[in-house]
Coordinates of C-alpha atoms in Angstrom, one line a residue:
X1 CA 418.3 192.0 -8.7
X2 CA 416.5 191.9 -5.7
X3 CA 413.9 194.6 -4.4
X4 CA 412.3 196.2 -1.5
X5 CA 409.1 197.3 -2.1
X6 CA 406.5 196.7 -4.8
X7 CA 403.5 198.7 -5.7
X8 CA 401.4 197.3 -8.3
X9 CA 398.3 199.3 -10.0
X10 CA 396.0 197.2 -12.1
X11 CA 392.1 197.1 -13.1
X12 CA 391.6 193.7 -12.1
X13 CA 393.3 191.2 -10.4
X14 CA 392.9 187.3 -10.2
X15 CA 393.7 185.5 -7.1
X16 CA 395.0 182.8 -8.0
X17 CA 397.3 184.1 -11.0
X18 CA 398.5 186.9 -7.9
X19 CA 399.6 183.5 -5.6
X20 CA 401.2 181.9 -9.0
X21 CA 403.4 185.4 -9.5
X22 CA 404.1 185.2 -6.1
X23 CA 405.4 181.9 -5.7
X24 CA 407.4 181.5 -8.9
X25 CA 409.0 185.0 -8.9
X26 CA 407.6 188.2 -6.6
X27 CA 409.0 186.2 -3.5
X28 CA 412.5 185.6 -4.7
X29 CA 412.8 189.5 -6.6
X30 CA 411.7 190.8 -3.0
X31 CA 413.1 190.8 0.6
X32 CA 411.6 190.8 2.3
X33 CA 408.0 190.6 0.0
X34 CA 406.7 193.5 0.4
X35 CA 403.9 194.2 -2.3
X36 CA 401.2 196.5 -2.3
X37 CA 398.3 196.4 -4.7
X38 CA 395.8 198.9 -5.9
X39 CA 393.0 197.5 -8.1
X40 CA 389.5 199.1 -9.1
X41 CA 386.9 198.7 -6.0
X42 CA 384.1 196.7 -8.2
X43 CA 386.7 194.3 -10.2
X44 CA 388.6 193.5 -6.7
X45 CA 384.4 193.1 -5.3
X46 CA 384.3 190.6 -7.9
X47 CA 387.4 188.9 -7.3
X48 CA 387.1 188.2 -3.3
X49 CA 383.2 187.3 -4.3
X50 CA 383.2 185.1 -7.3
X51 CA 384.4 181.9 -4.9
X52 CA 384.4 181.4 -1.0
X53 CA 385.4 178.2 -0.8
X54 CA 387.6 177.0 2.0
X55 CA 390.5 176.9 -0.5
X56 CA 389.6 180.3 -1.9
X57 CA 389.8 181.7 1.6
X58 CA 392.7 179.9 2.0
X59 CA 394.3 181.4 -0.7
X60 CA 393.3 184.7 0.5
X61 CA 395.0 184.1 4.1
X62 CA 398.7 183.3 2.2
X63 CA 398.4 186.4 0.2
X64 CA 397.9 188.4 3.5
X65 CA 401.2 187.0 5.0
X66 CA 403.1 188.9 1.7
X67 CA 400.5 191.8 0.2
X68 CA 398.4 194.5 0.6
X69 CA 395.3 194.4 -1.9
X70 CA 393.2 197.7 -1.7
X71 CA 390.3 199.5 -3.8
X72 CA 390.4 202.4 -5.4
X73 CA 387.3 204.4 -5.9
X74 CA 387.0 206.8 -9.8
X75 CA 383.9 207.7 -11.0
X76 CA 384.3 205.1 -13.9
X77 CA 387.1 202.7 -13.8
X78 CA 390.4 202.5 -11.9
X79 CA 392.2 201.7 -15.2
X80 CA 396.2 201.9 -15.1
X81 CA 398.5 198.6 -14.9
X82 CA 401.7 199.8 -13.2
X83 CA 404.4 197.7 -11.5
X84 CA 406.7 200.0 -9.3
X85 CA 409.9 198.4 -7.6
X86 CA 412.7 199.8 -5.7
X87 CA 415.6 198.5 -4.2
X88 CA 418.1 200.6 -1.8
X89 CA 419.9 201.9 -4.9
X90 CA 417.6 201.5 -8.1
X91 CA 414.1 201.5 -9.2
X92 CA 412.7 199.9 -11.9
X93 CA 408.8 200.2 -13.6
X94 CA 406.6 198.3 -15.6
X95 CA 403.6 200.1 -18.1
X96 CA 401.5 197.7 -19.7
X97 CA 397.9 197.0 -20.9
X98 CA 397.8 193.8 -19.4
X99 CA 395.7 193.4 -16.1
X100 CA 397.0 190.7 -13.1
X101 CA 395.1 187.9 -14.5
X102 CA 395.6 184.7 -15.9
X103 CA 394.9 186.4 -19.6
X104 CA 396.6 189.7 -19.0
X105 CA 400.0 188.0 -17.5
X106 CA 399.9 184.0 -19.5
X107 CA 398.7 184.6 -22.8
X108 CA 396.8 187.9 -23.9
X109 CA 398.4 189.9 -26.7
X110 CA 399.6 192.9 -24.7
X111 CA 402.2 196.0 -24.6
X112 CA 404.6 196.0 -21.8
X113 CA 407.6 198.6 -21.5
X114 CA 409.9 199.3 -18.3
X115 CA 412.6 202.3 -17.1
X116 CA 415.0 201.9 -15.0
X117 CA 416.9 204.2 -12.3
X118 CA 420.0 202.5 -11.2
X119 CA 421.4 204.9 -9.5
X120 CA 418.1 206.3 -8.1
X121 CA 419.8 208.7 -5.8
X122 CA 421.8 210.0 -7.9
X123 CA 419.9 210.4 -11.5
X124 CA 415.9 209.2 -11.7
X125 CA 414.4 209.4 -15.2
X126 CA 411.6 211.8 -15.4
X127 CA 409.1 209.0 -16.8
X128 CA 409.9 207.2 -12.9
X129 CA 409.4 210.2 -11.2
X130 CA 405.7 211.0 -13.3
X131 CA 405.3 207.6 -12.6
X132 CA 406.1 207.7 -8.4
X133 CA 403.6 210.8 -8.2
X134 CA 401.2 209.5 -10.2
X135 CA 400.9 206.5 -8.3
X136 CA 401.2 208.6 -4.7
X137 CA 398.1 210.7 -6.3
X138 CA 395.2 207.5 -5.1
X139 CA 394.2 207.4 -2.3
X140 CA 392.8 203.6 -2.1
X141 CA 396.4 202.4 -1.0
X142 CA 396.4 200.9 2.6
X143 CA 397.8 203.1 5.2
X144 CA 401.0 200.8 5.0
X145 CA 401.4 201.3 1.2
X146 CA 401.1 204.6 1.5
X147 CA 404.0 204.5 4.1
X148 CA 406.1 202.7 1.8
X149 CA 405.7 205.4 -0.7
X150 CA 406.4 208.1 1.4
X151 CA 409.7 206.1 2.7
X152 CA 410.5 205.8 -0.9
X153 CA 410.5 209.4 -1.6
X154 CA 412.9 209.8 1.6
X155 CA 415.4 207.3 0.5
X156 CA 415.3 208.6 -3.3
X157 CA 414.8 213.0 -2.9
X158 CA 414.8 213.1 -6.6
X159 CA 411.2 211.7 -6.8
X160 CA 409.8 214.8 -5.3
X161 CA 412.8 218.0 -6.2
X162 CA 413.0 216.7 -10.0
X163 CA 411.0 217.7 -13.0
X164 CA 408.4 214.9 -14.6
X165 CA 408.9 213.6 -17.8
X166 CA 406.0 214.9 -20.7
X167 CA 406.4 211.7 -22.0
X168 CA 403.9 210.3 -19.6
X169 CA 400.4 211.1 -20.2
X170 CA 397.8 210.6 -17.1
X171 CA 394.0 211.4 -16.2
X172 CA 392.6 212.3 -14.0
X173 CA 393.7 215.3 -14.9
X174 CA 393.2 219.0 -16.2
X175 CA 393.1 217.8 -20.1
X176 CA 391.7 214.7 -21.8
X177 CA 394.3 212.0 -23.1
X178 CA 393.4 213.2 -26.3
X179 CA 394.0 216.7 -25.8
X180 CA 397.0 215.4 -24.1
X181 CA 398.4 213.5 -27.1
X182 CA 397.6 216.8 -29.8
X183 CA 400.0 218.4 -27.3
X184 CA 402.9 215.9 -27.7
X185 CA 402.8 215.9 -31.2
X186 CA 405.3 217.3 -34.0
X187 CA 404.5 221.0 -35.3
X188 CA 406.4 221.1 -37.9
X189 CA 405.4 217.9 -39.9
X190 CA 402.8 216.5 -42.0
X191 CA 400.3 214.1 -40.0
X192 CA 399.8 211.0 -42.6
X193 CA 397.1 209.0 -40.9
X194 CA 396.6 207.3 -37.7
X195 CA 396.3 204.1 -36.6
X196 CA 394.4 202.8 -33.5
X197 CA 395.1 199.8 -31.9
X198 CA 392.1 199.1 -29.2
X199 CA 390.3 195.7 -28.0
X200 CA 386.6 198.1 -27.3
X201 CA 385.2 201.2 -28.1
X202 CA 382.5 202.7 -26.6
X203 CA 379.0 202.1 -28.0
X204 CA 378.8 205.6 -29.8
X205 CA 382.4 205.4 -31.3
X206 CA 382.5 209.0 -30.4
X207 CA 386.1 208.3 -29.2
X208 CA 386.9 207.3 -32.7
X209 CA 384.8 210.1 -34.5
X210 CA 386.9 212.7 -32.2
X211 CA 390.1 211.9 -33.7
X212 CA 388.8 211.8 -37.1
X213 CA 387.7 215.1 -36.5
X214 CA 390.1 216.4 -35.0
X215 CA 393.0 215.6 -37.2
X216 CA 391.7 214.8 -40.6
X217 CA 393.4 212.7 -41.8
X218 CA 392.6 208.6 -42.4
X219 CA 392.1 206.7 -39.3
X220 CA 392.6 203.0 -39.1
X221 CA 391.0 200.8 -36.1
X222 CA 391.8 197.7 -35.6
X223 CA 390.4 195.5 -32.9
X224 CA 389.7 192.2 -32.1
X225 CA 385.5 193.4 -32.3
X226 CA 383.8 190.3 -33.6
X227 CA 381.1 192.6 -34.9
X228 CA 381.0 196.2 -35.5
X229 CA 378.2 198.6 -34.2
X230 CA 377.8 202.1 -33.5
X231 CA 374.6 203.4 -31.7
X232 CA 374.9 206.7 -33.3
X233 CA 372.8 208.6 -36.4
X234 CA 375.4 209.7 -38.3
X235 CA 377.9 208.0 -40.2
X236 CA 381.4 208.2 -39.8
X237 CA 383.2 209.3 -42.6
X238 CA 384.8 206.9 -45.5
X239 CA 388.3 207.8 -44.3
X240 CA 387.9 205.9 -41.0
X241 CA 388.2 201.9 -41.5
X242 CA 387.8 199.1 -38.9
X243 CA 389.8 196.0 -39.0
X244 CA 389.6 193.0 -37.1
X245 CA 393.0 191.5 -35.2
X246 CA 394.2 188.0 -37.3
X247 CA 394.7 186.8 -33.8
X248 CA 396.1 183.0 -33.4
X249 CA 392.9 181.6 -31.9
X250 CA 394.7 181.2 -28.5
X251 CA 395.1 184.7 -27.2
X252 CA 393.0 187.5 -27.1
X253 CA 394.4 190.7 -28.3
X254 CA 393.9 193.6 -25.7
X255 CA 396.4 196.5 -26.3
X256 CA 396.1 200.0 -26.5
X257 CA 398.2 202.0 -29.0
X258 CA 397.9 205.1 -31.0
X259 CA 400.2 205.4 -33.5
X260 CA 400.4 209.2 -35.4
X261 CA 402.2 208.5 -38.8
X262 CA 404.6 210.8 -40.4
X263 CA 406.5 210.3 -43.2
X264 CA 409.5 208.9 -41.9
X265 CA 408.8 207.8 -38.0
X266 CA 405.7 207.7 -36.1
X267 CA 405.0 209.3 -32.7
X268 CA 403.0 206.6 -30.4
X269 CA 401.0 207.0 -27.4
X270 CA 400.5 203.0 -25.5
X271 CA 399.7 202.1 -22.2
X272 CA 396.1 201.5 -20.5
X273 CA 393.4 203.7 -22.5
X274 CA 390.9 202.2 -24.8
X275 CA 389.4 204.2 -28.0
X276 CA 386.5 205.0 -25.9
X277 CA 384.7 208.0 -24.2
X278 CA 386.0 207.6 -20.4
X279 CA 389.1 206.5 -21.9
X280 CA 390.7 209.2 -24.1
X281 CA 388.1 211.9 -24.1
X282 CA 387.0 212.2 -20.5
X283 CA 388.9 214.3 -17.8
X284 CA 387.8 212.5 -14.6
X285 CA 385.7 209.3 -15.3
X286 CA 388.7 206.8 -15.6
X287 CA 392.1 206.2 -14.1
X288 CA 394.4 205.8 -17.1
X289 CA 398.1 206.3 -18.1
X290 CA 399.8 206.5 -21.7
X291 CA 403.8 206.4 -22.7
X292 CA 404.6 208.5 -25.6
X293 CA 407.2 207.1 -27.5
X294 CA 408.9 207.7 -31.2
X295 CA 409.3 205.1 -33.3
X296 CA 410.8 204.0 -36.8
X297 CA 408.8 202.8 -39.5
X298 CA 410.9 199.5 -39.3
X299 CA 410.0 199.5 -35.2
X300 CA 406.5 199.7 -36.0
X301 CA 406.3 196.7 -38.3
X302 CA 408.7 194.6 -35.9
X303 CA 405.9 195.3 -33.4
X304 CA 402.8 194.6 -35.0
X305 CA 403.9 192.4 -38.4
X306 CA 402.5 192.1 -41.9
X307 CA 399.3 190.5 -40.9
X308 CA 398.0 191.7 -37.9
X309 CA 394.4 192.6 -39.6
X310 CA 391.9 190.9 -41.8
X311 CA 390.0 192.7 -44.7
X312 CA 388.5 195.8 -43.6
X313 CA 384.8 195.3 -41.8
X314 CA 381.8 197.0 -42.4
X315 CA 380.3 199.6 -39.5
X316 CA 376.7 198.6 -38.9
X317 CA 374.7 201.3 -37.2
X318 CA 372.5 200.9 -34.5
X319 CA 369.6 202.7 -32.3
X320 CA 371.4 205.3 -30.0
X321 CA 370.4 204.7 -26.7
X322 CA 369.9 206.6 -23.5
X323 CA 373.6 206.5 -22.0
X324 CA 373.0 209.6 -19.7
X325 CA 371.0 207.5 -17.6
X326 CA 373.1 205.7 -14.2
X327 CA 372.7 201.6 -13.6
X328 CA 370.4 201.3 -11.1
X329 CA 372.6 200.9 -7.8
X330 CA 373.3 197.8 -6.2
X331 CA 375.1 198.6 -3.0
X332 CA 373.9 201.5 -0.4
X333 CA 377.4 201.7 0.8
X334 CA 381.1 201.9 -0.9
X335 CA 383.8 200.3 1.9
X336 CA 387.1 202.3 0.6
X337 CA 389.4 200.1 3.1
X338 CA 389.5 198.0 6.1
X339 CA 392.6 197.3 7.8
X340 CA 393.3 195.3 11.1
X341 CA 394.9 197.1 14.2
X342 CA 395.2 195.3 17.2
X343 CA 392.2 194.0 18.9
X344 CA 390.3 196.1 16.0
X345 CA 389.3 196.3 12.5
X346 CA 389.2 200.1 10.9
X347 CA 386.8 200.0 8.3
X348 CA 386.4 203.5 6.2
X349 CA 383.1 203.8 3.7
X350 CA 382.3 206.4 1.5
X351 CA 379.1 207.4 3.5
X352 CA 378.1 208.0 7.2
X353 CA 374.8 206.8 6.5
X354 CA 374.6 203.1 6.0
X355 CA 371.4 200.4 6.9
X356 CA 372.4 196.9 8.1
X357 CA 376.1 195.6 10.1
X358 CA 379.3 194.4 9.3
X359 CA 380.3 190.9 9.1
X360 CA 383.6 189.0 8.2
X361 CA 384.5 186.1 6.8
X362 CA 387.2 183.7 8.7
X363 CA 390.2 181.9 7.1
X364 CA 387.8 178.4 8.0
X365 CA 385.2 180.0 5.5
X366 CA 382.8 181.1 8.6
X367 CA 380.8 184.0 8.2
X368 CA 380.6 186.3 11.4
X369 CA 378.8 189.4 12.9
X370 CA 380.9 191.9 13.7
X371 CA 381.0 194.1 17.0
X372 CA 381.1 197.6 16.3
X373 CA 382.8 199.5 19.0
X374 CA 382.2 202.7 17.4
X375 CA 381.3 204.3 14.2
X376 CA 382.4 208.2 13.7
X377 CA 382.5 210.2 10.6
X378 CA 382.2 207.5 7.3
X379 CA 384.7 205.4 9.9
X380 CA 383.7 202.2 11.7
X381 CA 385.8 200.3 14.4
X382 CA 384.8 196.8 15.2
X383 CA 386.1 194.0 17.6
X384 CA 388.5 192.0 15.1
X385 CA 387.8 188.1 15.3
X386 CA 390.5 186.2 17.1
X387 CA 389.9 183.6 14.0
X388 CA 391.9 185.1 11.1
X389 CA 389.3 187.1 9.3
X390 CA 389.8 187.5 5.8
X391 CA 387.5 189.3 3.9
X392 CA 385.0 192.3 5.8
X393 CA 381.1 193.0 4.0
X394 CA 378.2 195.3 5.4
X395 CA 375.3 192.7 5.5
X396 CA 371.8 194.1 6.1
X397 CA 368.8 191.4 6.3
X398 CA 370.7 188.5 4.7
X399 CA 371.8 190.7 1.5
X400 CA 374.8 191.7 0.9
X401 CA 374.4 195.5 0.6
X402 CA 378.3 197.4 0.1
X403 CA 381.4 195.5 -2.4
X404 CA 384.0 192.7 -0.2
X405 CA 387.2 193.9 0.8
X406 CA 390.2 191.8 1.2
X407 CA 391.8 193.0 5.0
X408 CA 394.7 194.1 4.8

């Protein structure tokens, strides 16, 4: 099956795993390749930073002939990994917990699940269309994504006029993930105990201590921890247990799963969230997205096995520390996108105040000045390099002083 468009929504991305997708499959499932990516601002900072070698750069100048790569801004972490494709007809989407890395897509242990519309035109699942508006929510997309996704919701009406499915659980939002997963869960049974599948926890494990509270009943975690420690003064209660993942040595286990046992099934909530503060109890620090899903008890041991945790591991507790106080800043300016038009380069920051000038970085690896022909309200134009420029920076005595953006 071949698509149109792709939009792809992922916490950190790896350049050279992005080319290798490309290559040995994105290219063939779309005509023409027409990808969009949305990653979180510092993770794709790191990505176009950690190497700027002439074959890095390089590397950088094919994916611009096939992608957009963008930033999105939250006030913790951009957090979801979504893959969104649609042909003339059909859509089809990917959840996972696996990020577009060389771990998350070669060999980490992670969840992955997809819907499919076939006949998008006629009949779109409600878990696609929470999916479309979730997605259409961020504003980080380049101006061409954004397009695309508007084009979409022309060709297929039923994205906009159709009701979402509650199946799909999302913050930002009104109510925490954990609030949101109470709400999706039986009435009229008996909770057994619950079982948490999570590679980190925040340092408190107030995530964990939430649910224990809430629900009262036994709560397992199992995680691939190496060591477990909770800056916090008192003790959780003897019906919460920690496990480690058996793992195979090779992989490293990274989904997220919360499985609510009843009797005879278990309702489960997978997708992006870890068991930590910003992840299930916050209402606006991270970007996340959860599938609820019912499941046999014979499902749940095909997924997870007979020996997917050791013994049960002691909970050492530790000092709390201060974790009101903010990381001292390292950049004086947050560049949200930067797109090429024409002669110029558009370059939008999250400030209007900013000390130093912007510079760009040329498909030969040379590092530039660039001319600003005007700067308006947290806007910048500048002359565009006749070179190729591939990556844009605000540079201010020698330091680099806002994150690198890939130019779309």
């Amino acid at each position: 099956k071949r698509y149109e468009m792709a939009f792809w929504a992922t916490y950190s991305v790896d350049i050279e795993t992005l080319i290798f997708l490309l290559k040995m499959d994105l290219k063939e499932r779309l005509e023409p390749c027409n990808l969009h990516l949305l990653c979180d601002h510092s993770k794709l900072d790191e990505a176009v930073t950690k190497n700027q070698s002439k074959s890095t750069i390089s590397n950088l100048q094919y994916l611009q002939s096939y992608c957009t790569i963008s930033p999105q801004v939250e006030k913790g972490s951009f957090h979801p990994k979504i893959l969104f494709m649609a042909s003339e007809d059909s859509i089809l989407t990917f959840i996972s917990s696996a990020n577009t890395t060389k771990g998350g897509i070669l060999s980490n242990q992670d969840l992955i699940g997809s819907f499919s519309s076939p006949n998008a035109k006629d009949e779109i699942s409600g878990e696609i269309i929470a999916i479309y508006r979730y997605l259409r929510s961020f504003s980080g997309w380049s101006v061409s994504a954004l397009k695309d996704l508007d084009a979409m919701a022309g060709n297929f009406p039923l994205l906009l006029a159709a009701d979402v499915s509650t199946s799909i659980l999302t913050i930002p939002g009104q109510d925490s993930l954990l609030d949101q997963m109470q709400q999706g869960l039986p009435a009229d049974h008996t909770l057994q105990k619950i079982n948490i599948y999570t590679p980190f926890l925040d340092s408190r494990y107030e995530a964990v201590y939430k649910v224990s509270e809430r629900f009262e009943v036994p709560v397992d975690v199992i995680s691939p921890q190496k060591t477990f420690i909770a800056e916090r003064t008192s003790k959780l209660t003897d019906d919460v247990r920690f496990f480690k993942t058996a793992g195979n040595g090779k992989s490293t286990f990274h989904a997220k799963c919360y499985e609510f046992r009843y009797d005879d099934e278990s309702i489960v909530f997978w997708g992006s969230a870890n068991c930590s503060y910003s992840g299930i109890l916050s209402t606006d620090r991270n970007a996340e997205i959860l599938v609820r899903s019912k499941l046999s008890l014979d499902d749940i041991k095909s997924l997870w096995g007979d020996d997917i945790v050791d013994p049960s591991c002691e909970v050492q507790y530790a000092k709390v520390t201060d974790v009101d106080s903010e990381p001292e800043a390292i950049r004086n300016v947050t560049l949200l996108s930067a797109v090429v038009e024409g002669e110029l380069i558009r370059i939008a920051l999250d400030s209007s105040e900013y000390a130093g000038h912007p510079v760009a970085v040329l498909s030969n690896a040379e590092i530039v000045s660039l001319e600003v022909k005007s700067f308006g309200s947290s806007e910048l134009l500048v002359v565009c390099p006749t070179h190729n420029p591939v990556i844009v920076y605000i540079e201010d005595e020698g330091e680099v002083v806002s994150n690198k953006l890939f130019l779309n």
